[in-house]
Amino acid sequence: MSELTYYDLRRANSMSPSLPIQVAKELGRRIVAGTYTAGTLIDDENKLSERFQVSRVVIRDAVKILVGKGLLDVRRGIGTRVKSRDNWSLLDDDVLAWHLSAPLNPEFLTQLMEFRLAFEPKAASVAAERANEEDIIRIKEALCEMENSVSDIDKFVIADAHFHSAILKASHNELFISMECIIFSALLVSIKVTNQTAESNLASIPFHAEVLDAIANKDSKKAQSLTENLLYDAKSKLKALMANK
């Protein structure tokens, strides 16, 4: 799965990015991938300008973008240094997307799953209390999308993302809805670990259907419990698979 899939799910602007944004993305991918490690200085403006065949102004603007995302620190007379991960804006769409181009980071994937467990079960509980007819239809459509794409791994993952996103929307809580980026990132990154098959995809359908039924029946406790079980199962499977990598 590529960065483009993430941006498509997030409905990001598809217009051609400006030169500074293009350069920022190339540098950002390298930083997230660990090509530039924390504490190291990246090349100066002149070298970067030559490498990317753009003006120094473009490089300067690209660096400003990455400074804003917490990836770089510019010090006059010293240079531009890569900041440690604890300074990064990890919920930034670009930073999340760049992890899809980077080698698998098991610790980051584990953290994504832990984050999902922290808010998705509660969001499902709230969705069971607040979902209207349109919300239920949207979740059902996502489930049908999953059922119709069990043999296509990429399409199934996208459908799965739509299912969980629809539940967040059904909560009618803006903060829960804003967290769909975590779901998209976790599902797309996890593809690097899982060896999904049509059989395993098909086997997961009933568990998602149970969550849908609980929400449709306005059973908030059951919706929360089932979502929690679904995520714990996914987390344990990922942990086992990563241990064998």
mmCIF file of C-alpha atoms in Angstrom:
data_model
loop_
_atom_site.group_PDB
_atom_site.id
_atom_site.type_symbol
_atom_site.label_atom_id
_atom_site.label_comp_id
_atom_site.label_asym_id
_atom_site.label_seq_id
_atom_site.Cartn_x
_atom_site.Cartn_y
_atom_site.Cartn_z
ATOM 1 C CA MET A 1 0.000 0.000 0.000
ATOM 2 C CA SER A 2 1.378 3.422 -0.937
ATOM 3 C CA GLU A 3 1.212 6.924 0.471
ATOM 4 C CA LEU A 4 -1.341 7.727 -2.218
ATOM 5 C CA THR A 5 -3.772 5.237 -0.665
ATOM 6 C CA TYR A 6 -3.522 7.071 2.645
ATOM 7 C CA TYR A 7 -4.079 10.450 0.997
ATOM 8 C CA ASP A 8 -7.033 9.035 -0.948
ATOM 9 C CA LEU A 9 -8.614 7.772 2.265
ATOM 10 C CA ARG A 10 -8.062 11.150 3.869
ATOM 11 C CA ARG A 11 -9.507 12.823 0.764
ATOM 12 C CA ALA A 12 -6.438 15.028 0.484
ATOM 13 C CA ASN A 13 -6.076 17.534 -2.330
ATOM 14 C CA SER A 14 -4.996 15.713 -5.504
ATOM 15 C CA MET A 15 -3.526 18.802 -7.219
ATOM 16 C CA SER A 16 0.157 18.692 -8.132
ATOM 17 C CA PRO A 17 2.155 19.872 -5.110
ATOM 18 C CA SER A 18 4.467 22.877 -5.318
ATOM 19 C CA LEU A 19 8.214 22.390 -5.581
ATOM 20 C CA PRO A 20 8.820 23.124 -1.857
ATOM 21 C CA ILE A 21 6.206 20.520 -0.916
ATOM 22 C CA GLN A 22 7.736 17.958 -3.281
ATOM 23 C CA VAL A 23 11.209 18.520 -1.804
ATOM 24 C CA ALA A 24 9.813 18.486 1.752
ATOM 25 C CA LYS A 25 8.189 15.118 1.052
ATOM 26 C CA GLU A 26 11.424 13.645 -0.292
ATOM 27 C CA LEU A 27 13.390 14.848 2.719
ATOM 28 C CA GLY A 28 10.584 13.840 5.079
ATOM 29 C CA ARG A 29 10.533 10.291 3.728
ATOM 30 C CA ARG A 30 14.273 10.004 4.301
ATOM 31 C CA ILE A 31 13.980 11.260 7.868
ATOM 32 C CA VAL A 32 11.095 8.918 8.751
ATOM 33 C CA ALA A 33 12.920 6.023 7.089
ATOM 34 C CA GLY A 34 16.003 6.716 9.208
ATOM 35 C CA THR A 35 18.290 7.691 6.318
ATOM 36 C CA TYR A 36 18.847 10.886 8.262
ATOM 37 C CA THR A 37 19.050 9.921 11.924
ATOM 38 C CA ALA A 38 18.145 12.057 14.910
ATOM 39 C CA GLY A 39 20.817 14.577 15.815
ATOM 40 C CA THR A 40 22.567 14.542 12.437
ATOM 41 C CA LEU A 41 22.926 17.541 10.169
ATOM 42 C CA ILE A 42 21.393 17.349 6.720
ATOM 43 C CA ASP A 43 23.204 18.809 3.696
ATOM 44 C CA ASP A 44 23.344 22.576 3.376
ATOM 45 C CA GLU A 45 21.159 24.598 1.014
ATOM 46 C CA ASN A 46 23.698 24.569 -1.813
ATOM 47 C CA LYS A 47 24.089 20.788 -1.831
ATOM 48 C CA LEU A 48 20.345 20.187 -1.527
ATOM 49 C CA SER A 49 19.711 22.703 -4.290
ATOM 50 C CA GLU A 50 22.088 20.809 -6.578
ATOM 51 C CA ARG A 51 20.653 17.411 -5.640
ATOM 52 C CA PHE A 52 17.031 18.341 -6.253
ATOM 53 C CA GLN A 53 17.766 20.766 -9.113
ATOM 54 C CA VAL A 54 15.797 23.583 -7.533
ATOM 55 C CA SER A 55 16.614 27.027 -6.183
ATOM 56 C CA ARG A 56 17.849 27.703 -2.673
ATOM 57 C CA VAL A 57 14.556 29.495 -2.001
ATOM 58 C CA VAL A 58 12.689 26.248 -2.705
ATOM 59 C CA ILE A 59 15.010 24.364 -0.328
ATOM 60 C CA ARG A 60 14.514 27.012 2.333
ATOM 61 C CA ASP A 61 10.736 26.767 2.030
ATOM 62 C CA ALA A 62 10.878 22.950 2.106
ATOM 63 C CA VAL A 63 12.928 23.042 5.295
ATOM 64 C CA LYS A 64 10.406 25.434 6.857
ATOM 65 C CA ILE A 65 7.648 22.885 6.152
ATOM 66 C CA LEU A 66 9.600 20.171 7.956
ATOM 67 C CA VAL A 67 10.453 22.499 10.833
ATOM 68 C CA GLY A 68 6.720 23.055 11.228
ATOM 69 C CA LYS A 69 6.166 19.311 11.450
ATOM 70 C CA GLY A 70 8.839 19.000 14.138
ATOM 71 C CA LEU A 71 11.282 16.985 12.010
ATOM 72 C CA LEU A 72 14.022 19.600 11.607
ATOM 73 C CA ASP A 73 15.656 22.310 13.690
ATOM 74 C CA VAL A 74 17.535 25.196 12.048
ATOM 75 C CA ARG A 75 20.320 26.901 13.955
ATOM 76 C CA ARG A 76 22.187 29.850 12.481
ATOM 77 C CA GLY A 77 25.879 29.094 12.187
ATOM 78 C CA ILE A 78 25.346 25.390 12.926
ATOM 79 C CA GLY A 79 23.045 24.034 10.261
ATOM 80 C CA THR A 80 19.829 22.068 9.973
ATOM 81 C CA ARG A 81 19.581 19.149 12.358
ATOM 82 C CA VAL A 82 17.155 16.214 12.425
ATOM 83 C CA LYS A 83 15.069 16.205 15.592
ATOM 84 C CA SER A 84 14.245 13.086 17.599
ATOM 85 C CA ARG A 85 10.883 11.335 17.094
ATOM 86 C CA ASP A 86 9.472 12.703 20.331
ATOM 87 C CA ASN A 87 9.456 16.140 18.675
ATOM 88 C CA TRP A 88 7.647 15.042 15.510
ATOM 89 C CA SER A 89 4.015 15.883 14.805
ATOM 90 C CA LEU A 90 3.160 12.195 14.555
ATOM 91 C CA LEU A 91 -0.526 12.828 13.829
ATOM 92 C CA ASP A 92 0.348 15.017 10.853
ATOM 93 C CA ASP A 93 -1.031 13.457 7.647
ATOM 94 C CA ASP A 94 2.289 13.679 5.825
ATOM 95 C CA VAL A 95 4.292 12.180 8.688
ATOM 96 C CA LEU A 96 1.815 9.295 8.956
ATOM 97 C CA ALA A 97 1.899 8.788 5.177
ATOM 98 C CA TRP A 98 5.703 8.797 5.059
ATOM 99 C CA HIS A 99 5.756 5.792 7.382
ATOM 100 C CA LEU A 100 4.223 3.824 4.493
ATOM 101 C CA SER A 101 7.349 4.427 2.415
ATOM 102 C CA ALA A 102 9.699 3.647 5.292
ATOM 103 C CA PRO A 103 10.863 0.216 6.464
ATOM 104 C CA LEU A 104 8.503 -1.367 8.962
ATOM 105 C CA ASN A 105 8.819 0.098 12.446
ATOM 106 C CA PRO A 106 7.311 -2.558 14.774
ATOM 107 C CA GLU A 107 7.319 -0.223 17.770
ATOM 108 C CA PHE A 108 5.391 2.440 15.855
ATOM 109 C CA LEU A 109 2.842 -0.114 14.629
ATOM 110 C CA THR A 110 2.361 -1.342 18.205
ATOM 111 C CA GLN A 111 1.800 2.239 19.349
ATOM 112 C CA LEU A 112 -0.763 2.773 16.592
ATOM 113 C CA MET A 113 -2.679 -0.298 17.766
ATOM 114 C CA GLU A 114 -2.500 0.840 21.391
ATOM 115 C CA PHE A 115 -3.846 4.230 20.338
ATOM 116 C CA ARG A 116 -6.718 2.576 18.450
ATOM 117 C CA LEU A 117 -7.587 0.574 21.551
ATOM 118 C CA ALA A 118 -7.653 3.779 23.573
ATOM 119 C CA PHE A 119 -10.403 5.476 21.572
ATOM 120 C CA GLU A 120 -12.178 3.171 19.077
ATOM 121 C CA PRO A 121 -14.131 1.015 21.571
ATOM 122 C CA LYS A 122 -15.482 4.152 23.247
ATOM 123 C CA ALA A 123 -16.281 5.687 19.861
ATOM 124 C CA ALA A 124 -18.276 2.557 18.970
ATOM 125 C CA SER A 125 -20.151 2.842 22.276
ATOM 126 C CA VAL A 126 -21.042 6.470 21.567
ATOM 127 C CA ALA A 127 -21.982 5.563 17.981
ATOM 128 C CA ALA A 128 -24.471 3.021 19.343
ATOM 129 C CA GLU A 129 -26.115 5.809 21.315
ATOM 130 C CA ARG A 130 -26.139 8.467 18.579
ATOM 131 C CA ALA A 131 -26.125 6.770 15.173
ATOM 132 C CA ASN A 132 -28.961 7.748 12.864
ATOM 133 C CA GLU A 133 -30.328 5.833 9.891
ATOM 134 C CA GLU A 134 -27.811 7.347 7.482
ATOM 135 C CA ASP A 135 -24.946 6.363 9.772
ATOM 136 C CA ILE A 136 -26.122 2.741 9.933
ATOM 137 C CA ILE A 137 -26.474 2.639 6.147
ATOM 138 C CA ARG A 138 -22.924 3.963 5.771
ATOM 139 C CA ILE A 139 -21.522 1.279 8.095
ATOM 140 C CA LYS A 140 -23.529 -1.415 6.287
ATOM 141 C CA GLU A 141 -22.204 -0.221 2.932
ATOM 142 C CA ALA A 142 -18.639 -0.466 4.224
ATOM 143 C CA LEU A 143 -19.315 -4.007 5.473
ATOM 144 C CA CYS A 144 -20.713 -4.953 2.036
ATOM 145 C CA GLU A 145 -17.598 -3.422 0.517
ATOM 146 C CA MET A 146 -15.505 -5.717 2.712
ATOM 147 C CA GLU A 147 -17.585 -8.758 1.746
ATOM 148 C CA ASN A 148 -17.205 -7.970 -1.952
ATOM 149 C CA SER A 149 -13.439 -7.554 -1.807
ATOM 150 C CA VAL A 150 -12.240 -10.473 0.345
ATOM 151 C CA SER A 151 -10.133 -11.775 -2.558
ATOM 152 C CA ASP A 152 -8.439 -8.431 -3.193
ATOM 153 C CA ILE A 153 -6.118 -7.612 -0.294
ATOM 154 C CA ASP A 154 -5.690 -3.913 -1.094
ATOM 155 C CA LYS A 155 -9.392 -3.287 -1.668
ATOM 156 C CA PHE A 156 -10.279 -5.215 1.489
ATOM 157 C CA VAL A 157 -7.987 -3.078 3.639
ATOM 158 C CA ILE A 158 -9.519 0.084 2.174
ATOM 159 C CA ALA A 159 -13.012 -1.277 2.849
ATOM 160 C CA ASP A 160 -11.968 -2.144 6.411
ATOM 161 C CA ALA A 161 -10.757 1.447 6.828
ATOM 162 C CA HIS A 162 -14.103 2.721 5.542
ATOM 163 C CA PHE A 163 -15.936 0.510 8.062
ATOM 164 C CA HIS A 164 -14.070 1.829 11.089
ATOM 165 C CA SER A 165 -14.173 5.405 9.800
ATOM 166 C CA ALA A 166 -17.963 5.134 9.376
ATOM 167 C CA ILE A 167 -18.259 4.151 13.033
ATOM 168 C CA LEU A 168 -16.260 7.188 14.108
ATOM 169 C CA LYS A 169 -18.538 9.406 12.009
ATOM 170 C CA ALA A 170 -21.582 7.762 13.601
ATOM 171 C CA SER A 171 -20.360 8.955 17.010
ATOM 172 C CA HIS A 172 -21.001 12.555 15.902
ATOM 173 C CA ASN A 173 -17.988 13.540 17.980
ATOM 174 C CA GLU A 174 -15.557 15.756 16.064
ATOM 175 C CA LEU A 175 -12.541 14.582 18.069
ATOM 176 C CA PHE A 176 -13.263 10.892 17.463
ATOM 177 C CA ILE A 177 -13.808 11.606 13.768
ATOM 178 C CA SER A 178 -10.465 13.418 13.535
ATOM 179 C CA MET A 179 -8.739 10.238 14.713
ATOM 180 C CA GLU A 180 -9.542 8.323 11.516
ATOM 181 C CA CYS A 181 -5.971 9.124 10.436
ATOM 182 C CA ILE A 182 -4.724 6.652 13.070
ATOM 183 C CA ILE A 183 -6.983 3.903 11.731
ATOM 184 C CA PHE A 184 -5.873 4.480 8.154
ATOM 185 C CA SER A 185 -2.196 4.542 9.085
ATOM 186 C CA ALA A 186 -2.423 1.443 11.302
ATOM 187 C CA LEU A 187 -4.269 -0.611 8.692
ATOM 188 C CA LEU A 188 -1.985 0.399 5.836
ATOM 189 C CA VAL A 189 1.233 -0.103 7.813
ATOM 190 C CA SER A 190 0.012 -3.491 9.099
ATOM 191 C CA ILE A 191 -0.106 -4.817 5.523
ATOM 192 C CA LYS A 192 3.699 -4.916 5.687
ATOM 193 C CA VAL A 193 3.359 -7.551 8.404
ATOM 194 C CA THR A 194 0.264 -9.599 7.633
ATOM 195 C CA ASN A 195 -0.039 -12.229 4.974
ATOM 196 C CA GLN A 196 -3.744 -11.719 4.406
ATOM 197 C CA THR A 197 -5.689 -14.239 2.386
ATOM 198 C CA ALA A 198 -9.238 -14.399 1.112
ATOM 199 C CA GLU A 199 -9.928 -16.959 3.851
ATOM 200 C CA SER A 200 -8.630 -14.762 6.672
ATOM 201 C CA ASN A 201 -10.477 -11.746 5.290
ATOM 202 C CA LEU A 202 -13.701 -13.733 5.034
ATOM 203 C CA ALA A 203 -13.256 -15.010 8.585
ATOM 204 C CA SER A 204 -13.112 -11.445 9.925
ATOM 205 C CA ILE A 205 -16.445 -10.431 8.379
ATOM 206 C CA PRO A 206 -18.709 -11.940 11.114
ATOM 207 C CA PHE A 207 -16.818 -10.067 13.845
ATOM 208 C CA HIS A 208 -17.306 -6.757 12.031
ATOM 209 C CA ALA A 209 -20.965 -7.655 11.429
ATOM 210 C CA GLU A 210 -21.453 -8.177 15.178
ATOM 211 C CA VAL A 211 -20.138 -4.668 15.844
ATOM 212 C CA LEU A 212 -22.546 -3.284 13.248
ATOM 213 C CA ASP A 213 -25.494 -5.159 14.815
ATOM 214 C CA ALA A 214 -24.646 -3.860 18.278
ATOM 215 C CA ILE A 215 -24.543 -0.278 17.005
ATOM 216 C CA ALA A 216 -27.761 -0.719 15.003
ATOM 217 C CA ASN A 217 -29.447 -2.156 18.111
ATOM 218 C CA LYS A 218 -28.165 0.757 20.228
ATOM 219 C CA ASP A 219 -26.341 -1.614 22.573
ATOM 220 C CA SER A 220 -23.471 0.659 23.590
ATOM 221 C CA LYS A 221 -21.818 -1.733 26.053
ATOM 222 C CA LYS A 222 -21.801 -4.569 23.546
ATOM 223 C CA ALA A 223 -20.501 -2.319 20.767
ATOM 224 C CA GLN A 224 -17.641 -1.219 23.000
ATOM 225 C CA SER A 225 -16.803 -4.757 24.130
ATOM 226 C CA LEU A 226 -16.918 -6.231 20.610
ATOM 227 C CA THR A 227 -14.748 -3.459 19.180
ATOM 228 C CA GLU A 228 -12.258 -3.939 21.980
ATOM 229 C CA ASN A 229 -12.128 -7.692 21.303
ATOM 230 C CA LEU A 230 -11.717 -7.082 17.573
ATOM 231 C CA LEU A 231 -8.765 -4.753 18.131
ATOM 232 C CA TYR A 232 -7.123 -6.936 20.796
ATOM 233 C CA ASP A 233 -7.294 -9.874 18.400
ATOM 234 C CA ALA A 234 -5.721 -7.810 15.596
ATOM 235 C CA LYS A 235 -3.017 -6.549 17.952
ATOM 236 C CA SER A 236 -2.115 -10.037 19.191
ATOM 237 C CA LYS A 237 -1.925 -11.392 15.634
ATOM 238 C CA LEU A 238 0.322 -8.530 14.559
ATOM 239 C CA LYS A 239 2.545 -9.069 17.586
ATOM 240 C CA ALA A 240 2.931 -12.754 16.753
ATOM 241 C CA LEU A 241 3.676 -12.028 13.098
ATOM 242 C CA MET A 242 6.232 -9.336 13.940
ATOM 243 C CA ALA A 243 7.993 -11.731 16.310
ATOM 244 C CA ASN A 244 8.531 -14.095 13.379
ATOM 245 C CA LYS A 245 9.885 -11.411 11.046
#
